[in-house]
Coordinates of C-alpha atoms in Angstrom, one line a residue:
Chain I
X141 CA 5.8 13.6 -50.5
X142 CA 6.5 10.7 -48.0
X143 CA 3.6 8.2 -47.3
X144 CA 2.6 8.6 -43.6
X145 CA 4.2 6.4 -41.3
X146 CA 5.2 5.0 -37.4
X147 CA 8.1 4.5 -36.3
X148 CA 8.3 0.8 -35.5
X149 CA 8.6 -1.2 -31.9
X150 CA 12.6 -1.4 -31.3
X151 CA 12.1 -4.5 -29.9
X152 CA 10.2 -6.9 -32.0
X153 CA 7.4 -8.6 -30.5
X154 CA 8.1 -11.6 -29.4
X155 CA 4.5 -13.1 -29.9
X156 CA 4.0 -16.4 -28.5
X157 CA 7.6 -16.3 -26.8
X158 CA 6.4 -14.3 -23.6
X159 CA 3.7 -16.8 -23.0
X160 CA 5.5 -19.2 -21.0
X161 CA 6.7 -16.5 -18.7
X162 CA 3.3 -14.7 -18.7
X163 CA 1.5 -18.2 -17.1
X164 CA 4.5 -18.4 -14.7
X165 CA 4.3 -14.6 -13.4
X166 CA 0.2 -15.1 -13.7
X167 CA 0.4 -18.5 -11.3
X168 CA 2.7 -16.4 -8.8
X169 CA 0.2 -13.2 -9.2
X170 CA -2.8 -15.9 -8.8
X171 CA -0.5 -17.3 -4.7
X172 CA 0.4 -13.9 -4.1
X173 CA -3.7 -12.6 -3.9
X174 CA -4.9 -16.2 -2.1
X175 CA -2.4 -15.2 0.4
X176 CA -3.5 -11.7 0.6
X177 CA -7.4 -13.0 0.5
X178 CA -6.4 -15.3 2.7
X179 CA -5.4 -13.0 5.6
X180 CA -7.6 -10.1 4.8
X181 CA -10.3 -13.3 5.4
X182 CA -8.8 -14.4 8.8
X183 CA -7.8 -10.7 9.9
X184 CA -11.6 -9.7 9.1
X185 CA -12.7 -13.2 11.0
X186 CA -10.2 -12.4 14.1
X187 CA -11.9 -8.5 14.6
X188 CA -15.3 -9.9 14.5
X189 CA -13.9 -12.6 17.2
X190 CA -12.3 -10.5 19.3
X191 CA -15.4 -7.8 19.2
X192 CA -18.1 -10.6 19.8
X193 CA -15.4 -12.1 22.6
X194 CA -15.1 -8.6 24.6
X195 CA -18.6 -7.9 24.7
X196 CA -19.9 -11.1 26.4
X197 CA -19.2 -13.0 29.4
X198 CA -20.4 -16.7 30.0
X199 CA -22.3 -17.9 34.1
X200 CA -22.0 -21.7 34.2
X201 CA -24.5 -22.3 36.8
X202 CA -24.1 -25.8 38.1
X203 CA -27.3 -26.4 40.5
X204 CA -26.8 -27.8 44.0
X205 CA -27.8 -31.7 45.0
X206 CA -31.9 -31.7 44.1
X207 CA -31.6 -27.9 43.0
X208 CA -33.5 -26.7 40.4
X209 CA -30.9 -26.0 37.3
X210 CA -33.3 -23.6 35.2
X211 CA -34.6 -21.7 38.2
X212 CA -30.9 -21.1 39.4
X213 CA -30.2 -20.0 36.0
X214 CA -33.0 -18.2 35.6
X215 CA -31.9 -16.2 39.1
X216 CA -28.4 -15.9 38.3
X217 CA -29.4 -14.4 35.3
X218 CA -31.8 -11.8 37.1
X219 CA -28.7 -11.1 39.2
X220 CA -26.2 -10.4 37.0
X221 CA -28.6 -8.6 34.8
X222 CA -28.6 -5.7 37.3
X223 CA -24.7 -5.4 37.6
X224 CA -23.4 -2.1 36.3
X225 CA -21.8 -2.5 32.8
X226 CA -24.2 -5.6 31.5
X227 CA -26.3 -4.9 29.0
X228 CA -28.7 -8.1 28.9
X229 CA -28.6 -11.5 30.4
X230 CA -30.1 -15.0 27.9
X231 CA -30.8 -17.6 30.2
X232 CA -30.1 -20.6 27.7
X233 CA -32.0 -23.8 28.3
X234 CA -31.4 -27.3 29.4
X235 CA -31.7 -28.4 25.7
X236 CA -29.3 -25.5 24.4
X237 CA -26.8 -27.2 27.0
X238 CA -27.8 -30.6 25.6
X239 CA -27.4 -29.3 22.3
X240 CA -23.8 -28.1 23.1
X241 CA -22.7 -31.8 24.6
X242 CA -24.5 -33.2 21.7
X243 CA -21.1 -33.4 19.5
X244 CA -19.2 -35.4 22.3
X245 CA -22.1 -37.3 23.5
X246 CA -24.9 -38.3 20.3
X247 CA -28.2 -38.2 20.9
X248 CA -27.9 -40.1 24.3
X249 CA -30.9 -38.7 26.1
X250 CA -29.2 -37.8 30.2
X251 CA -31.1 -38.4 33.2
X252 CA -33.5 -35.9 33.9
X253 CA -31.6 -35.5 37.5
X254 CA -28.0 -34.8 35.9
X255 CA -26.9 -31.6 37.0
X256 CA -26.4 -30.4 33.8
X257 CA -24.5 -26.6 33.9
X258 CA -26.7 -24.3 32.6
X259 CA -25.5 -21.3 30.4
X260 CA -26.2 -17.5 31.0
X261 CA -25.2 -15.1 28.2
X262 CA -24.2 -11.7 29.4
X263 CA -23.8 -8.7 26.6
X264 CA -21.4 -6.2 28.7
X265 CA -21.2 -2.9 27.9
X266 CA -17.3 -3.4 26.3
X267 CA -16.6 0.4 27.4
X268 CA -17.7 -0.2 30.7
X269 CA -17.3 -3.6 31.7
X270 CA -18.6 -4.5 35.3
X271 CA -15.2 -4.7 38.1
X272 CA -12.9 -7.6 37.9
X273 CA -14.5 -9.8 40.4
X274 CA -17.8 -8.1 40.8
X275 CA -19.6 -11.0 39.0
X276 CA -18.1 -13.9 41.2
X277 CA -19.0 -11.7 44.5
X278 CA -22.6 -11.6 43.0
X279 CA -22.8 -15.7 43.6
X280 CA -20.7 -15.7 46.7
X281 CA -23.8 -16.6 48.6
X282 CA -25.9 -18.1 46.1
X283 CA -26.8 -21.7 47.2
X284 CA -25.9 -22.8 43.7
X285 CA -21.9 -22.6 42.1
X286 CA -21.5 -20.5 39.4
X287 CA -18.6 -20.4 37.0
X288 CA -17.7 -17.1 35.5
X289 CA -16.2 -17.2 31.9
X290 CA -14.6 -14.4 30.9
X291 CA -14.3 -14.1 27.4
X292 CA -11.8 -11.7 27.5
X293 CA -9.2 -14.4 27.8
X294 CA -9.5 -15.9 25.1
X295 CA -9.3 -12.5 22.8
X296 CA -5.0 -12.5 23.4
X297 CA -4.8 -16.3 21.7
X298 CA -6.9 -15.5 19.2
X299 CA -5.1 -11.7 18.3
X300 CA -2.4 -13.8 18.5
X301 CA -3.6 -16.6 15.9
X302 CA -4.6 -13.9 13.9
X303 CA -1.4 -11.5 13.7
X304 CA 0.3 -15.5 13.3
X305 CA -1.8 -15.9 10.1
X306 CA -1.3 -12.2 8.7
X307 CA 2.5 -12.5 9.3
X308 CA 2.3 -16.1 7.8
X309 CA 0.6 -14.4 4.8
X310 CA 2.6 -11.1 4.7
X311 CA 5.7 -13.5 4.1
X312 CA 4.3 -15.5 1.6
X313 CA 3.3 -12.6 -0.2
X314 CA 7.2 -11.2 0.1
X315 CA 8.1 -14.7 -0.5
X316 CA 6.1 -14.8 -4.2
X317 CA 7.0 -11.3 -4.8
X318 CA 10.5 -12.8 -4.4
X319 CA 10.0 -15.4 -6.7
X320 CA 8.5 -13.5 -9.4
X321 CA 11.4 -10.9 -9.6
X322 CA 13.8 -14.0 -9.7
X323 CA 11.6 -15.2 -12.6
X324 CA 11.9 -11.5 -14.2
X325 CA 15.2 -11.2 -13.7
X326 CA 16.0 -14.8 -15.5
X327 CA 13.8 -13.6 -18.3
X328 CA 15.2 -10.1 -18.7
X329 CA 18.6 -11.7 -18.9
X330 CA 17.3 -14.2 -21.6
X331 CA 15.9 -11.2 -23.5
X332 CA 18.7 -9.5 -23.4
X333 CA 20.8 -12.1 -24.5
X334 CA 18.1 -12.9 -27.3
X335 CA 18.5 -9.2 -28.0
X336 CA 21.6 -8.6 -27.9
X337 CA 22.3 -6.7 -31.7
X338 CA 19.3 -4.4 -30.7
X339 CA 21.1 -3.3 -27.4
X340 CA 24.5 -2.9 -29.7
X341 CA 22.9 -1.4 -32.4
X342 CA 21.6 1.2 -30.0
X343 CA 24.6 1.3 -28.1
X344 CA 27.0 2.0 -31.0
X345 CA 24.3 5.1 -32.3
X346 CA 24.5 6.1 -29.3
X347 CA 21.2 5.8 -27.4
X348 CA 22.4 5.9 -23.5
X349 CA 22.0 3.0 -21.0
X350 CA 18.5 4.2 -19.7
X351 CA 17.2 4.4 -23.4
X352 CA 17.7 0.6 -23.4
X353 CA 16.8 -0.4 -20.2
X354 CA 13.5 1.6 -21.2
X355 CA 12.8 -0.2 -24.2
X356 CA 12.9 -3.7 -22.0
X357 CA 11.1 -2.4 -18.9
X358 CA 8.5 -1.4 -21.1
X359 CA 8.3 -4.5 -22.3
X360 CA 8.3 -6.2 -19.0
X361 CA 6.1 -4.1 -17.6
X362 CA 3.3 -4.6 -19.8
X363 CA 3.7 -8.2 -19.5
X364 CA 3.7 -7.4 -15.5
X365 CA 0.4 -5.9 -15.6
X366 CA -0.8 -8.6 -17.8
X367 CA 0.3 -11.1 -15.3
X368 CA -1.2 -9.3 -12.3
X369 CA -4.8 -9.2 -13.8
X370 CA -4.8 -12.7 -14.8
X371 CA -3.1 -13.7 -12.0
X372 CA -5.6 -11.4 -9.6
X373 CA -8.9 -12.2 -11.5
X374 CA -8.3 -16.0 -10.9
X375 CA -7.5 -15.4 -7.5
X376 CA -10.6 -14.0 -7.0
X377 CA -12.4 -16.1 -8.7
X378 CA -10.8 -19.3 -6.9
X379 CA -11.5 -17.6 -3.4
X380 CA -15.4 -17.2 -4.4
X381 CA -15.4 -20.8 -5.5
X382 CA -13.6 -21.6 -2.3
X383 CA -16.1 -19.6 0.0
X384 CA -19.5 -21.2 -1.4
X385 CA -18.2 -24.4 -1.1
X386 CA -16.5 -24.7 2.0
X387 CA -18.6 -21.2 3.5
X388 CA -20.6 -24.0 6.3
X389 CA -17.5 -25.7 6.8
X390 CA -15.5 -23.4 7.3
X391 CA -17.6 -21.6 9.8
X392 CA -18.1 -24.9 11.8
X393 CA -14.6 -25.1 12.1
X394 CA -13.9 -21.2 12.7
X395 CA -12.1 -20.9 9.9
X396 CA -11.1 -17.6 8.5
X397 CA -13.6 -16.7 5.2
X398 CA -11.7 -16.2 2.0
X399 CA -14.6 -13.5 0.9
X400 CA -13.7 -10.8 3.1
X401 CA -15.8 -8.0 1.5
X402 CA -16.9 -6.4 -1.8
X403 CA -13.5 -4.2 -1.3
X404 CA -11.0 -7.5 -2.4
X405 CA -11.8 -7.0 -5.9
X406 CA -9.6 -3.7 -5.5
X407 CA -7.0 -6.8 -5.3
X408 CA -6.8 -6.9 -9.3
X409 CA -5.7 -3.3 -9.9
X410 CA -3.2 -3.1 -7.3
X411 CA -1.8 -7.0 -8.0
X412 CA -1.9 -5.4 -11.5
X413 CA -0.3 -2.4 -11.0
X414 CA 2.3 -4.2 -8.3
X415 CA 3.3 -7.1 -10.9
X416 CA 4.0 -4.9 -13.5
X417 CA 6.3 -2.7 -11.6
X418 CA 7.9 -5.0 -10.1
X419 CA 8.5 -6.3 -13.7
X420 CA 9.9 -3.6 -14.9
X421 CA 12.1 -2.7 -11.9
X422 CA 13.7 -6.3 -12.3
X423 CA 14.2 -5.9 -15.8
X424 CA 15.4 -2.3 -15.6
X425 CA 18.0 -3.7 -12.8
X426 CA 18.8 -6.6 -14.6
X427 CA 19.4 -5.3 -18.4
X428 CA 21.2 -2.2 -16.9
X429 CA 24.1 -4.6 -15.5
X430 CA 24.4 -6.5 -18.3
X431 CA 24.9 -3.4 -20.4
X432 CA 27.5 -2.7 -17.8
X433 CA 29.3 -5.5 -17.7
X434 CA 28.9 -6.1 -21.9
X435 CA 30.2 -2.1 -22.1
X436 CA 32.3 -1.0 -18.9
Chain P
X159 CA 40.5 11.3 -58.4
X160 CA 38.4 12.7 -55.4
X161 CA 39.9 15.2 -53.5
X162 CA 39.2 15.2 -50.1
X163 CA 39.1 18.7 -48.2
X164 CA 42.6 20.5 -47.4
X165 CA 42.7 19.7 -44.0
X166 CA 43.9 16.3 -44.9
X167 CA 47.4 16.8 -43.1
X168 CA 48.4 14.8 -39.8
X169 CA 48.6 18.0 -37.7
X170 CA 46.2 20.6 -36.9
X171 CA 47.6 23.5 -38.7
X172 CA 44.5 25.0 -37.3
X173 CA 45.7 24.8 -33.6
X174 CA 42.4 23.3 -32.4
X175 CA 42.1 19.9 -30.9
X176 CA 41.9 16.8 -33.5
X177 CA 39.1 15.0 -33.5
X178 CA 40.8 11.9 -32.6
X179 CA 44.3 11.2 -30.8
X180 CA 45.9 8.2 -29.8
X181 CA 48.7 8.5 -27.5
X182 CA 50.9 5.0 -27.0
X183 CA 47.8 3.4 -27.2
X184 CA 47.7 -0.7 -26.1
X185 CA 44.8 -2.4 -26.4
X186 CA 44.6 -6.2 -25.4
X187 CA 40.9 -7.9 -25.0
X188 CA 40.8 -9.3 -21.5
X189 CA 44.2 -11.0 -20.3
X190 CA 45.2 -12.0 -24.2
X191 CA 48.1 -10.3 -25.7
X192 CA 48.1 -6.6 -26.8
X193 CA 46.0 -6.4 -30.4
X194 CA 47.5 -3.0 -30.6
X195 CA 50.4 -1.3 -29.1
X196 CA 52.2 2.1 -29.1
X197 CA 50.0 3.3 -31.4
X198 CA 50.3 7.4 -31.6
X199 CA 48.5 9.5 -34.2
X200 CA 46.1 12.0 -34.8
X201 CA 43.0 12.5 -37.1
X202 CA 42.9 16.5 -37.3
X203 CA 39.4 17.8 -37.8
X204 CA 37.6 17.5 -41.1
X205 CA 40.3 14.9 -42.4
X206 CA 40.2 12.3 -44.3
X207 CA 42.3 8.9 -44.2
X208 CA 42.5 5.9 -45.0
X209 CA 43.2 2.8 -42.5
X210 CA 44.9 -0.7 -44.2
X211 CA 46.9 -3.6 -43.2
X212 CA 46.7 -7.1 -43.3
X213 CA 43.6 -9.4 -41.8
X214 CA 44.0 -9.5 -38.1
X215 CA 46.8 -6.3 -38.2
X216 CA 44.0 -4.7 -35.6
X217 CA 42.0 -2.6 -37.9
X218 CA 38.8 -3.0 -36.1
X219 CA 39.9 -2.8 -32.8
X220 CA 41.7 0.4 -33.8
X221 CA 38.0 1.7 -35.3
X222 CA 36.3 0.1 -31.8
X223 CA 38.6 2.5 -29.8
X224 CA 38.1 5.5 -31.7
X225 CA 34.0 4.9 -31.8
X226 CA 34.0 3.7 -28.1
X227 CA 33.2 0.0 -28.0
X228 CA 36.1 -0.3 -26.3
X229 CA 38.4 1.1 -24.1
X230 CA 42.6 1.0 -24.0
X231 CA 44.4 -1.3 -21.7
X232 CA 47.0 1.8 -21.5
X233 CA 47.7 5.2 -23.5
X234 CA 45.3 7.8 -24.4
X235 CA 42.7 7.9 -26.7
X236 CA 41.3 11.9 -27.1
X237 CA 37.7 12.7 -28.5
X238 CA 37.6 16.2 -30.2
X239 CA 40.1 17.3 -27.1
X240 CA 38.6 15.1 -24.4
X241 CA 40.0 12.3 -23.0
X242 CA 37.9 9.6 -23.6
X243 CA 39.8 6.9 -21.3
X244 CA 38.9 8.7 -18.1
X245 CA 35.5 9.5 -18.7
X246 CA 32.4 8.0 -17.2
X247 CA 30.4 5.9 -19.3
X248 CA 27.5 7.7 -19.1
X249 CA 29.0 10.6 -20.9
X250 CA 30.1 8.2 -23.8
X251 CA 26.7 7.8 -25.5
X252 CA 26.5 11.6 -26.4
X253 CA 30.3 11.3 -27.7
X254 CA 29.2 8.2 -29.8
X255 CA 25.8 10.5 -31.1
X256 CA 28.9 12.8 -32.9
X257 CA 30.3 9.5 -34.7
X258 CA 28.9 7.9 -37.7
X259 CA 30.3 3.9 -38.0
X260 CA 29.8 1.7 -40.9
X261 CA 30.1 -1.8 -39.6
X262 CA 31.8 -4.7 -41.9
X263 CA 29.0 -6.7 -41.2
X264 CA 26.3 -4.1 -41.3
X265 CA 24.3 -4.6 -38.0
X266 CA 21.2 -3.8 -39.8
X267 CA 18.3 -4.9 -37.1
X268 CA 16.3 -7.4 -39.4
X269 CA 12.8 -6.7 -38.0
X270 CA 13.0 -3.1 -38.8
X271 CA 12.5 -1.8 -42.8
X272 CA 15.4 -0.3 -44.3
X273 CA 13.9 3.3 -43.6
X274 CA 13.5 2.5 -39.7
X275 CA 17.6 1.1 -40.0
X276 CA 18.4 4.4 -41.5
X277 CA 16.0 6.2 -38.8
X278 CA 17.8 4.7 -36.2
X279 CA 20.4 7.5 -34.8
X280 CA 17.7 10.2 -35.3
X281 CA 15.8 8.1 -32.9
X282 CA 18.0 7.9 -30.5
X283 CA 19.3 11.3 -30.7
X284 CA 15.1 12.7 -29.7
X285 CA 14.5 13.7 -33.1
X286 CA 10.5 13.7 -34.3
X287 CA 10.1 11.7 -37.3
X288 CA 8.2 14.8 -39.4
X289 CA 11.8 15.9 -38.8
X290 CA 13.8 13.7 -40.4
X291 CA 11.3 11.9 -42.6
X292 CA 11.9 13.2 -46.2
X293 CA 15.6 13.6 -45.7
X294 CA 15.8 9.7 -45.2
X295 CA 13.9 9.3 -48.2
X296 CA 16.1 11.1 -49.8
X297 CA 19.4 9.7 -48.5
X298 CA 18.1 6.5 -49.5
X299 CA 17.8 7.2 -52.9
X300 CA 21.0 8.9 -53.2
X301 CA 22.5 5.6 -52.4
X302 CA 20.5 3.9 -54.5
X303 CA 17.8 2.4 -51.8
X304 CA 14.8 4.1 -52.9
X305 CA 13.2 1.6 -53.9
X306 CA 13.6 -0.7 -50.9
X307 CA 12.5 2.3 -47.9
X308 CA 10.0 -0.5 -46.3
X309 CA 12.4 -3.7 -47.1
X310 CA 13.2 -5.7 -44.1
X311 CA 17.3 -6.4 -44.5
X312 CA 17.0 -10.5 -44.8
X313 CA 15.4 -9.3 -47.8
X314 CA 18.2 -7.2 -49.2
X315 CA 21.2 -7.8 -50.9
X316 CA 24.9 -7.8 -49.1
X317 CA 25.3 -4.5 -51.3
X318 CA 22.0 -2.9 -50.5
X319 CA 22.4 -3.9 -46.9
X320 CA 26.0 -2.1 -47.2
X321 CA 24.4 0.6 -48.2
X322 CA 22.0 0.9 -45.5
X323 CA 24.3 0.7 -43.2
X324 CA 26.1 3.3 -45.1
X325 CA 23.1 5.6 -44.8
X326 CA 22.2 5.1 -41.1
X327 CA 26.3 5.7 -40.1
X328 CA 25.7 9.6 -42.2
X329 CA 22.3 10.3 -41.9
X330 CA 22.8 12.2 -38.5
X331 CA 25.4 14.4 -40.3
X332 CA 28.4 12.8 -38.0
X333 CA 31.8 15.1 -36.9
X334 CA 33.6 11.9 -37.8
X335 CA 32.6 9.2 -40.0
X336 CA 34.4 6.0 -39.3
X337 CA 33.4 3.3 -42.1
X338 CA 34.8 -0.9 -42.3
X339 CA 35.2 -2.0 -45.5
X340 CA 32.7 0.3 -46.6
X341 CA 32.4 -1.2 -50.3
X342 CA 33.4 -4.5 -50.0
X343 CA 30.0 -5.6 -51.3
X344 CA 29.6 -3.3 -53.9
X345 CA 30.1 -3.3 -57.2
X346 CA 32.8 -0.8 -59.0
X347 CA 30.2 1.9 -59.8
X348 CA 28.5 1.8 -56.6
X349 CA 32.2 2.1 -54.8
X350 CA 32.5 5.0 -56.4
X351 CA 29.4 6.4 -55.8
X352 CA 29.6 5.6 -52.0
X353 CA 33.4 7.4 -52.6
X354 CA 31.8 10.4 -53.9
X355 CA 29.1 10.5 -50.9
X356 CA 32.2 10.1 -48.5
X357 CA 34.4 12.7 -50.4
X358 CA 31.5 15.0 -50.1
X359 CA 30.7 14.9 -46.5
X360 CA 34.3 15.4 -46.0
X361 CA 33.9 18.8 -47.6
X362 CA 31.0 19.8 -45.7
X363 CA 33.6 19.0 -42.4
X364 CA 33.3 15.1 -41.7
X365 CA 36.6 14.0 -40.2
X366 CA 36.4 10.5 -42.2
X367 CA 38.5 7.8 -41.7
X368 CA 37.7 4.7 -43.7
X369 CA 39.4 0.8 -43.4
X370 CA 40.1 -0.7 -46.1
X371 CA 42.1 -3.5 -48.4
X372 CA 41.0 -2.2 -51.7
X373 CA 44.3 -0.4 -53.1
X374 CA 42.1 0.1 -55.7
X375 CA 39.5 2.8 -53.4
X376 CA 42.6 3.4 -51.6
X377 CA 44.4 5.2 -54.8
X378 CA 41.2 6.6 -55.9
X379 CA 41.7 9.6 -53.5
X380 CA 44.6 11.8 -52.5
X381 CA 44.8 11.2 -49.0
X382 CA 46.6 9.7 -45.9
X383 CA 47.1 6.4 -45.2
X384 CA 47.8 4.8 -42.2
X385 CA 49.2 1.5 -42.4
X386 CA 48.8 -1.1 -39.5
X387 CA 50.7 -4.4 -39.1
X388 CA 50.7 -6.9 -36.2
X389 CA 48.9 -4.2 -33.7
X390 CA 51.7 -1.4 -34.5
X391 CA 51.3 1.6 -36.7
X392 CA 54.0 1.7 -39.3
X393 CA 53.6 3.8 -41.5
X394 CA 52.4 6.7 -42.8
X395 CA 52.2 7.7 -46.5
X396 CA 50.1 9.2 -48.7
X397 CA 47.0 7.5 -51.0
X398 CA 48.3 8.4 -54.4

């Protein structure tokens, strides 16, 4: 009667010798998902942008010599509120205007008599916005000058900015992904090398090339996946961090949010599952030459 | 003296193919000099022979050839009837599975116990280890390793690690058996032991072809001999 037993690992484990590479692959994992947060955060921003953008429209009223600024705004408002295609009209105040020069100008109180611009909001109906032109004919007449703002234009620069920053991203995702194959590629090699009478021992019995490569891409892949969750779970964590501390600032400066939804914590199983395939296709590719060129 | 099986001759008096052939064989590694050259003979099925000659006459390059390590600079080197020189290399590994090698320096893997060593060509070969199992157990105790199944080889002697190596290279029941030096760590009694085991799986139709400087294992067995020097085969003569 034989005593029970398993068949051991073919490759010994190489304990605390993979943890070098395991912090390397884990710090390209951890660039990798700040990129990809990164872009889901200013793709997310850009969309809400260029939604909010299309469905308004700014009146700068600017109130004849002795006119009276907040009834003209107040009438341009009425106006254009009864313009096919706009929802609602907010008359904002002299103080909201004050409040928008306040940046450039302090708390400098202006004459009481500056012809201050006053701003009208308009919410347009984005799938039926009024006819190009119809608002300015509205104030052809008026005895006051008002300055349409359509919003609209500035929804190309910002798609722009935005499919900038996602292409930005995409590459330094690729970029990353590059590096850590290069990095699994050296470290296959290496292993290889290290196990080099394991490969011949196997070779000589007979075991065919993919029974090797399996044996490493195994190995590599587990190391992958390791990786990819540390790597992905401190990404996560860092982009948290970064959202509650710079969150205000960030928004002042309409800068892209790095917590773009509950959904980014999918970003550990897929960095996870990623990392450790492209692992293990590096180290399959990489230990399958080298028992080509050591066995032609 | 052991007596191998009958179809000890250098022809197949059987008219099927040998299980090895060399035809002008040359064999240089990379752009050095030929290590072998002109070599020409066959190893008919379920033979048994001896290989000697002088250190550096091209012993081992002769066994790497035959268990397909490497691969001739010219000539023709024939597998039970197949050409071996032609073939793709991914068809090598299941011609290798039918070839049983007993390396001069063992190439035990030293993280693995003595029983996993042995286990090793099962392994490879897809075999369950309820299989195969008991029948390692056994082997190993045949040659005298019983007692050391879960021994890691930095732990063994150069004879038991001989011996291991012994057992993996027949443990998958080999067409040929190719062996190195096979007792050079042994003592007498073991030799002849590992001889007999030899000897015996020649009867049951291992082609077995073992190198060796030991006239003394050499005469112990009526068989051929062939007889390298300087990378050329010359000559051919009988063990005793």
């Amino acid at each position: 009667m034989t005593k029970s037993r398993r068949s051991a690992p073919l490759l010994p484990p190489e304990a605390g010798r993979d943890l070098p590479l395991l912090a390397v692959c884990a710090i390209l994992v951890f660039l990798a998902c700040l990129s990809v947060i990164g872009a889901a955060g200013a793709w997310q921003a850009a969309g809400g942008w260029s939604d909010q953008l299309a469905s308004e429209m700014t009146l700068q009223v600017l109130p004849g010599e002795d006119g009276d600024g907040d009834a003209a705004a107040q009438q341009a408002g009425t106006l254009a509120s009864g313009l096919p295609g706009v929802i609602s009209a907010e008359v904002r105040s002299r103080s909201a205007s004050m409040a928008l020069l306040r940046p450039w100008l302090g708390n400098t109180s202006l004459p009481d008599d500056f012809p201050l611009p006053r701003l009208v909001t308009l919410q347009i109906d984005p799938e039926n916005r009024p006819a190009p032109g119809a608002v300015d004919a509205l104030f052809a007449d008026a005895p006051y000058r008002v300055v349409v703002d359509d919003n609209r234009l500035w929804a190309g620069a910002i798609a722009r900015a935005s499919a900038t920053v996602r292409y930005f991203a995409i590459a330094l995702v690729v970029l990353v992904c590059g590096a850590a194959a290069a990095v699994i590629v050296f470290a296959a090699r290496a292993a290889l090398s290290m196990r080099r009478d394991v490969a011949e021992a196997l070779h000589l019995v007979g075991a065919p090339d993919r029974f090797i490569t399996a044996l490493f891409q195994e190995r590599f892949f587990m190391l992958g996946l390791k990786a990819g969750t540390a790597g992905s779970v401190l990404a996560l964590l860092a982009a948290a961090a970064l959202n509650l501390a710079g969150g205000s600032a960030a928004s002042l400066f309409f800068l892209p949010s790095l917590a773009p939804g509950w959904g980014v914590v999918l970003i550990v199983p897929v960095a996870a599952f990623a990392s450790g395939l492209i692992s293990a296709i590096a180290a399959r590719l990489t230990v399958a030459s080298g028992l080509k060129a050591r066995w032609p | 003296m052991d007596q191998p099986s009958k179809a000890s001759s250098l022809t197949d008096e059987t008219g099927t193919a040998a299980a090895v052939r060399f035809d002008n064989v040359g064999m240089r590694y990379g752009r050095g000099p030929e290590v072998l050259s002109d070599i020409s003979f066959d190893l008919p099925r379920g033979s048994f022979q001896f290989l000697t000659g002088p250190s550096g006459a091209g012993k081992t390059s002769l066994l790497r050839l035959i268990y397909l390590a490497e691969r001739p600079s010219r000539g023709l080197v024939s597998l039970f009837g197949e050409d071996t020189t032609a073939m793709e290399r991914s068809a090598l590994p299941a011609f290798r599975r039918r070839i049983g090698v007993v390396f001069q320096d063992f190439r035990l893997l030293q993280h693995l116990s003595v029983f996993d060593n042995v286990a090793l060509p099962l392994r490879v070969a897809g075999q369950n280890m309820r299989q195969y199992g008991e029948d390692i157990v056994e082997l190993l105790n045949w040659v005298g390793l019983g007692h050391r199944v879960d021994a890691l080889p930095p732990t063994l002697s150069g004879g038991e690690q001989q011996r291991a190596a012994i057992a993996r290279a027949v443990v998958s029941r080999p067409e040929i058996l190719i062996a190195d030096e096979p007792t050079g760590n042994v003592d007498p009694e073991m030799a002849r032991r590992l001889l007999r085991l030899f000897v015996e799986l020649n009867r049951l139709g291992t082609t077995v072809l073992i190198a060796s400087h030991d006239i003394g294992l050499i005469r112990s067995v009526n068989a051929p001999v062939l007889e390298l020097a300087d990378g050329k085969l010359n000559r051919r003569a009988r063990s005793a």
